[in-house]
XYZ file of C-alpha atoms in Angstrom:
402
model
C -89.008 -33.234 -13.410
C -91.585 -31.475 -15.634
C -92.217 -33.066 -19.096
C -91.490 -31.558 -21.671
C -93.233 -29.316 -24.390
C -93.550 -29.476 -28.010
C -93.918 -26.771 -30.281
C -95.581 -26.497 -33.764
C -95.637 -23.640 -35.964
C -98.320 -22.940 -39.469
C -96.660 -21.673 -42.018
C -99.932 -21.615 -44.285
C -98.574 -19.730 -47.598
C -97.746 -22.226 -50.725
C -97.042 -20.782 -53.693
C -100.012 -23.482 -55.625
C -102.852 -25.900 -53.806
C -102.494 -29.938 -54.385
C -105.542 -31.931 -55.923
C -105.860 -33.254 -51.736
C -104.859 -30.563 -49.480
C -107.861 -29.504 -47.101
C -104.736 -27.488 -45.051
C -105.503 -24.426 -43.818
C -103.961 -22.946 -46.936
C -103.136 -19.586 -48.791
C -102.236 -19.625 -52.862
C -101.905 -15.316 -52.830
C -100.992 -13.586 -50.059
C -97.191 -14.233 -50.486
C -97.209 -10.208 -49.336
C -98.229 -11.323 -46.132
C -95.298 -13.424 -45.394
C -92.706 -10.548 -43.902
C -95.699 -9.118 -41.114
C -96.663 -12.614 -40.749
C -93.461 -13.413 -39.219
C -92.891 -11.019 -37.453
C -96.737 -12.188 -35.704
C -95.431 -15.184 -35.301
C -92.288 -13.819 -33.087
C -95.513 -11.690 -30.995
C -97.875 -15.186 -30.642
C -94.509 -16.861 -29.233
C -93.008 -14.105 -26.436
C -97.181 -14.477 -25.737
C -97.599 -18.210 -25.418
C -94.217 -17.721 -23.468
C -94.592 -15.321 -20.801
C -97.606 -17.593 -18.935
C -95.971 -21.030 -20.154
C -94.867 -22.962 -17.149
C -90.774 -23.477 -16.489
C -91.352 -26.911 -19.279
C -87.778 -27.407 -21.206
C -89.509 -27.381 -25.069
C -87.096 -31.176 -27.070
C -88.746 -30.277 -30.635
C -90.327 -27.305 -33.215
C -92.344 -27.894 -36.521
C -92.412 -25.618 -39.244
C -95.440 -27.557 -40.748
C -98.249 -25.706 -43.642
C -99.170 -24.787 -46.726
C -94.974 -24.804 -47.235
C -93.326 -23.221 -44.617
C -89.562 -23.512 -47.333
C -90.816 -20.445 -48.413
C -89.651 -18.874 -46.268
C -86.162 -17.012 -46.185
C -83.804 -17.627 -43.907
C -83.605 -13.505 -43.151
C -87.698 -14.253 -41.995
C -86.952 -17.522 -40.331
C -83.657 -15.887 -37.886
C -86.002 -13.926 -35.504
C -88.548 -16.533 -35.026
C -85.612 -19.333 -34.076
C -83.768 -15.266 -31.687
C -87.578 -15.558 -30.118
C -87.933 -18.871 -29.846
C -84.320 -19.184 -27.862
C -84.677 -16.331 -25.639
C -88.190 -17.118 -25.281
C -88.334 -21.156 -24.254
C -86.085 -23.359 -22.835
C -84.559 -25.427 -25.404
C -83.413 -29.131 -24.892
C -80.355 -29.206 -26.182
C -80.562 -32.483 -28.048
C -83.628 -30.467 -29.546
C -85.421 -31.877 -32.742
C -86.048 -29.031 -34.872
C -88.051 -30.021 -38.075
C -89.069 -27.999 -41.798
C -91.481 -29.255 -44.149
C -90.188 -27.994 -47.534
C -90.850 -28.423 -51.546
C -88.601 -30.116 -53.796
C -88.421 -27.615 -55.446
C -87.069 -24.565 -52.801
C -84.479 -26.097 -51.778
C -81.482 -24.948 -52.972
C -77.926 -25.360 -51.175
C -77.519 -22.156 -50.166
C -80.743 -22.671 -48.575
C -80.413 -24.925 -46.813
C -76.737 -24.096 -45.458
C -78.574 -21.128 -44.247
C -81.377 -23.464 -42.258
C -78.960 -25.279 -41.049
C -77.392 -22.784 -39.515
C -80.334 -21.491 -37.587
C -80.610 -24.256 -35.151
C -82.302 -26.493 -38.280
C -81.822 -30.294 -38.214
C -84.838 -32.198 -40.471
C -86.115 -31.426 -42.812
C -89.058 -33.413 -43.869
C -89.883 -33.185 -47.943
C -92.756 -33.865 -49.829
C -91.872 -36.190 -52.754
C -95.418 -37.429 -52.979
C -94.732 -39.821 -55.983
C -92.207 -40.800 -58.653
C -94.477 -41.323 -61.549
C -94.772 -37.644 -63.646
C -98.631 -38.491 -64.413
C -99.672 -38.807 -60.285
C -97.437 -36.085 -59.417
C -99.699 -33.199 -61.639
C -102.671 -35.464 -61.247
C -102.133 -33.854 -57.764
C -101.056 -30.760 -58.895
C -97.229 -31.447 -58.030
C -94.768 -28.100 -59.474
C -91.874 -30.718 -58.932
C -90.515 -33.434 -60.766
C -88.385 -36.683 -60.097
C -85.287 -34.447 -60.727
C -85.865 -31.269 -58.346
C -86.128 -34.277 -54.804
C -82.216 -35.815 -55.640
C -81.897 -31.907 -56.475
C -82.798 -31.403 -52.758
C -82.661 -34.600 -50.662
C -78.367 -34.293 -52.093
C -78.241 -30.459 -51.025
C -79.106 -31.591 -47.796
C -76.892 -34.034 -47.309
C -73.926 -31.575 -48.806
C -75.673 -28.622 -46.013
C -75.679 -31.618 -43.269
C -78.539 -32.759 -42.450
C -77.989 -36.052 -41.030
C -81.893 -36.660 -40.872
C -83.658 -36.516 -43.551
C -87.790 -37.477 -44.356
C -89.387 -38.471 -47.299
C -93.363 -37.919 -47.498
C -95.337 -40.267 -50.184
C -99.314 -41.426 -51.018
C -100.750 -43.938 -52.621
C -103.635 -45.120 -53.269
C -104.346 -42.041 -56.198
C -107.406 -43.125 -58.938
C -105.812 -44.877 -61.170
C -102.812 -45.297 -59.722
C -101.788 -49.675 -59.983
C -99.676 -51.338 -58.063
C -96.424 -51.270 -60.345
C -97.100 -46.491 -59.923
C -96.754 -47.691 -56.683
C -93.739 -49.987 -56.070
C -91.748 -47.344 -58.303
C -92.641 -44.550 -55.841
C -91.342 -46.618 -53.291
C -88.237 -47.966 -54.688
C -87.357 -44.305 -55.479
C -88.310 -43.059 -51.700
C -85.587 -45.648 -50.216
C -83.246 -45.591 -53.257
C -83.358 -41.901 -51.618
C -81.171 -43.586 -48.021
C -83.624 -41.366 -46.489
C -83.688 -41.575 -42.804
C -87.269 -41.509 -42.038
C -91.111 -41.575 -44.571
C -94.236 -41.114 -43.940
C -96.585 -43.429 -46.594
C -99.722 -42.033 -46.126
C -103.321 -43.612 -48.394
C -105.041 -40.326 -50.070
C -108.076 -39.377 -48.300
C -110.614 -37.510 -50.633
C -111.643 -34.634 -48.312
C -114.605 -32.394 -49.127
C -113.286 -29.667 -50.330
C -110.740 -30.333 -52.420
C -109.468 -30.838 -56.651
C -109.636 -34.527 -56.135
C -112.668 -35.316 -54.405
C -114.509 -33.402 -56.469
C -113.254 -35.307 -59.690
C -114.093 -38.488 -57.686
C -117.629 -37.668 -56.759
C -118.671 -36.081 -60.097
C -117.249 -38.778 -62.031
C -113.811 -37.426 -64.223
C -111.445 -39.931 -62.197
C -111.807 -43.666 -60.466
C -113.244 -44.397 -57.111
C -110.041 -45.509 -55.325
C -110.259 -49.265 -54.655
C -110.117 -50.477 -51.190
C -108.581 -53.957 -52.048
C -105.999 -52.497 -54.519
C -105.276 -49.778 -51.095
C -104.636 -52.756 -48.670
C -101.419 -54.200 -50.744
C -100.688 -51.337 -52.224
C -99.647 -50.866 -48.046
C -98.868 -54.457 -47.107
C -96.108 -53.974 -50.237
C -93.985 -51.244 -49.319
C -94.193 -52.107 -45.509
C -92.703 -55.677 -46.598
C -90.602 -54.011 -48.568
C -89.770 -50.988 -46.057
C -88.572 -54.099 -43.619
C -86.388 -55.659 -45.748
C -84.034 -52.547 -45.915
C -83.720 -52.754 -42.807
C -87.198 -49.401 -41.823
C -89.114 -50.770 -39.216
C -92.576 -48.901 -38.362
C -93.040 -47.535 -35.401
C -96.497 -45.956 -36.411
C -99.301 -46.696 -38.490
C -98.147 -44.358 -41.335
C -94.667 -43.825 -40.764
C -91.640 -46.168 -40.392
C -87.640 -44.992 -39.414
C -84.503 -46.075 -39.291
C -82.972 -46.979 -36.019
C -83.553 -43.770 -33.224
C -84.660 -41.975 -36.224
C -88.233 -41.622 -35.129
C -89.895 -38.137 -35.859
C -89.814 -37.000 -32.192
C -92.412 -34.317 -31.987
C -94.630 -36.707 -33.672
C -94.940 -38.644 -31.589
C -95.725 -36.236 -29.004
C -99.555 -36.498 -31.109
C -99.885 -39.651 -31.015
C -99.379 -39.918 -26.623
C -101.126 -37.660 -26.116
C -98.753 -35.345 -24.792
C -98.636 -31.284 -24.594
C -97.931 -28.882 -27.076
C -98.111 -24.942 -28.519
C -99.827 -24.668 -31.463
C -98.525 -21.149 -33.298
C -99.553 -19.269 -35.965
C -103.270 -19.076 -38.768
C -104.894 -22.113 -38.339
C -102.661 -24.174 -35.807
C -103.951 -26.336 -33.251
C -102.968 -26.618 -30.024
C -103.381 -28.623 -26.697
C -101.779 -27.827 -23.239
C -102.832 -27.036 -19.723
C -105.372 -29.385 -20.274
C -107.221 -27.811 -23.346
C -107.328 -28.281 -26.625
C -107.887 -25.160 -28.734
C -107.002 -23.611 -32.959
C -106.004 -19.980 -33.427
C -107.310 -17.872 -36.054
C -107.413 -18.741 -39.676
C -107.452 -15.579 -42.435
C -103.417 -14.762 -42.385
C -104.202 -11.329 -42.275
C -106.403 -11.446 -39.309
C -104.876 -13.314 -37.642
C -101.580 -11.014 -38.041
C -103.700 -7.794 -36.868
C -104.780 -9.697 -33.903
C -101.387 -10.045 -32.609
C -100.712 -6.573 -34.237
C -103.789 -4.477 -31.502
C -104.067 -7.407 -29.149
C -100.996 -4.811 -26.540
C -100.281 -6.448 -23.104
C -103.194 -8.746 -23.392
C -102.415 -11.571 -21.426
C -104.358 -15.196 -21.142
C -104.241 -18.761 -19.067
C -101.211 -20.616 -21.000
C -101.413 -21.603 -23.654
C -104.136 -19.856 -24.582
C -103.002 -16.288 -26.991
C -105.021 -13.363 -28.283
C -104.435 -15.219 -32.014
C -106.538 -17.539 -29.938
C -109.734 -17.954 -32.166
C -111.520 -21.383 -30.285
C -110.132 -22.970 -27.022
C -112.371 -26.004 -24.722
C -111.341 -27.799 -21.238
C -111.373 -31.282 -21.718
C -113.495 -33.460 -20.208
C -110.950 -36.867 -18.229
C -113.929 -38.614 -20.832
C -112.561 -36.402 -23.929
C -109.204 -37.156 -23.079
C -109.636 -41.021 -22.290
C -110.699 -41.620 -26.000
C -108.056 -39.331 -27.470
C -104.981 -41.251 -25.530
C -107.001 -44.148 -27.138
C -107.736 -42.290 -30.944
C -104.222 -41.614 -30.899
C -101.825 -43.942 -28.730
C -103.419 -47.291 -30.528
C -101.747 -45.916 -34.261
C -97.788 -46.783 -32.846
C -97.086 -50.095 -33.739
C -94.909 -50.742 -30.780
C -95.519 -48.759 -28.847
C -98.890 -48.842 -28.429
C -100.759 -47.991 -24.769
C -98.328 -48.194 -21.987
C -100.164 -49.762 -19.571
C -97.875 -47.130 -16.591
C -99.080 -43.768 -18.132
C -103.013 -44.863 -19.003
C -102.483 -46.292 -15.483
C -100.998 -42.682 -14.365
C -103.061 -41.620 -16.436
C -106.467 -42.653 -16.014
C -106.118 -44.518 -12.659
C -106.994 -47.818 -14.195
C -105.117 -50.927 -16.167
C -107.320 -50.390 -19.662
C -106.887 -54.373 -19.802
C -109.592 -53.351 -16.201
C -111.122 -50.811 -17.862
C -111.787 -51.781 -21.218
C -112.237 -56.185 -20.562
C -114.480 -56.346 -23.103
C -112.489 -55.023 -25.868
C -109.237 -56.146 -24.840
C -110.457 -59.728 -25.362
C -112.330 -59.870 -28.024
C -109.834 -57.625 -30.396
C -107.036 -60.393 -28.923
C -109.250 -63.238 -29.620
C -109.725 -62.119 -33.094
C -106.143 -61.994 -33.534
C -106.308 -58.118 -33.743
C -104.725 -56.801 -30.565
C -101.562 -57.878 -28.518
C -101.595 -57.643 -24.272
C -98.616 -57.965 -23.481
C -97.649 -56.726 -20.044
C -95.875 -53.431 -20.531
C -98.126 -51.996 -23.516
C -101.234 -52.544 -25.671
C -101.006 -52.178 -29.300
C -102.145 -53.365 -32.192
C -100.595 -56.995 -34.087
C -99.469 -57.647 -37.808
C -103.379 -57.548 -39.033
C -105.081 -55.359 -37.110
C -102.395 -53.101 -39.012
C -105.141 -52.947 -41.619
C -108.260 -52.672 -39.293
C -107.180 -50.126 -36.916
C -109.741 -47.484 -37.557
C -111.791 -50.766 -36.544
C -110.244 -52.154 -33.172
C -110.741 -47.965 -31.927
C -114.331 -47.721 -32.854
C -114.504 -51.128 -30.396
C -112.328 -49.308 -27.550
C -114.478 -46.309 -27.979
C -118.175 -47.619 -28.222
C -116.943 -49.284 -25.286
C -116.133 -45.383 -23.297
C -119.621 -45.143 -22.551
C -119.805 -47.268 -20.026
C -116.403 -46.063 -18.229
C -117.142 -42.681 -18.605
C -119.597 -42.792 -15.277
C -116.195 -44.261 -13.135
C -114.173 -41.896 -14.713
C -116.097 -39.387 -14.089
C -116.133 -40.302 -10.848
C -112.385 -40.561 -10.127
C -112.172 -37.217 -11.606
């Protein structure tokens, strides 16, 4: 049975740019949306034409703001997906959305097209923080979005929230956590704010007009949320993600397990057939590349929209597997999958860091897996660095084995 494949489709359009956002998004190109939707269909056809027969078990529309597309623009994309790929009967099809885009009628049409999971960008329950983030919605929009999603038949909802913003208190964060849980979503993603270069928030913090977030308070917020959610039935399965039983985001598990996925759309990234790649970032250039591609065929998973690609070496594959799999707080690194992929047990290949980190109480070595301990969650960067620094010692033998 061939391994299942995932598809990520990037929608780079937004009405406004959030203060924390460093993604490939554009606020002044909405006029390109119809042509962009057609280009996505063309790229999907190219990707499918060279794709081995593998079932697709997740599709994720991310952004940007995918909920800016109308149902009539999603319809041909969904039809192309069904026509070109072998979609699993229990496929997970997710949509990232802003709360104020989600009317009951809109969601009903998307549900009829096959979407069965919605990820709503709540971000905070605090009006001051939403304003700081340059978000355009308020609490009532989230109320309406959740109610509309339930009315439309969605029984798999995620709420995204962010903690650790400049000036945010523990009480502010407690209010947001309580509000998110009160909506009873099946999944909650809680991300610590990253002040990435090129963002409005980073510029304000660097200029001293906003306070720099406090690391100790950041840790207190994380621990509070983890305890609060656990007491209410949400199990943590990844450093930033919690879910009710059997509601893990299957698409994101594909990334964290370092398994193959196709990236479609302007600025999308993909990993399949031993290659990592990214597509043309500018939507206009992306559309033009596909319009003029003709019968150009490339080796799977590359398409005429791909701008950069590289073969993944055995050492790179090892590094990426460690980086991503250690984020899975319950599953961690499967010892059986690691052995099958790299030809050795992880506790043999990385004996020194495994022993050191287990002795420090940061790593749990179990019969089937190696994973972070509860204490290791807050020090995951340190744990991962210990493994990464040991990679050069394994590189020669790994390269020889491959």
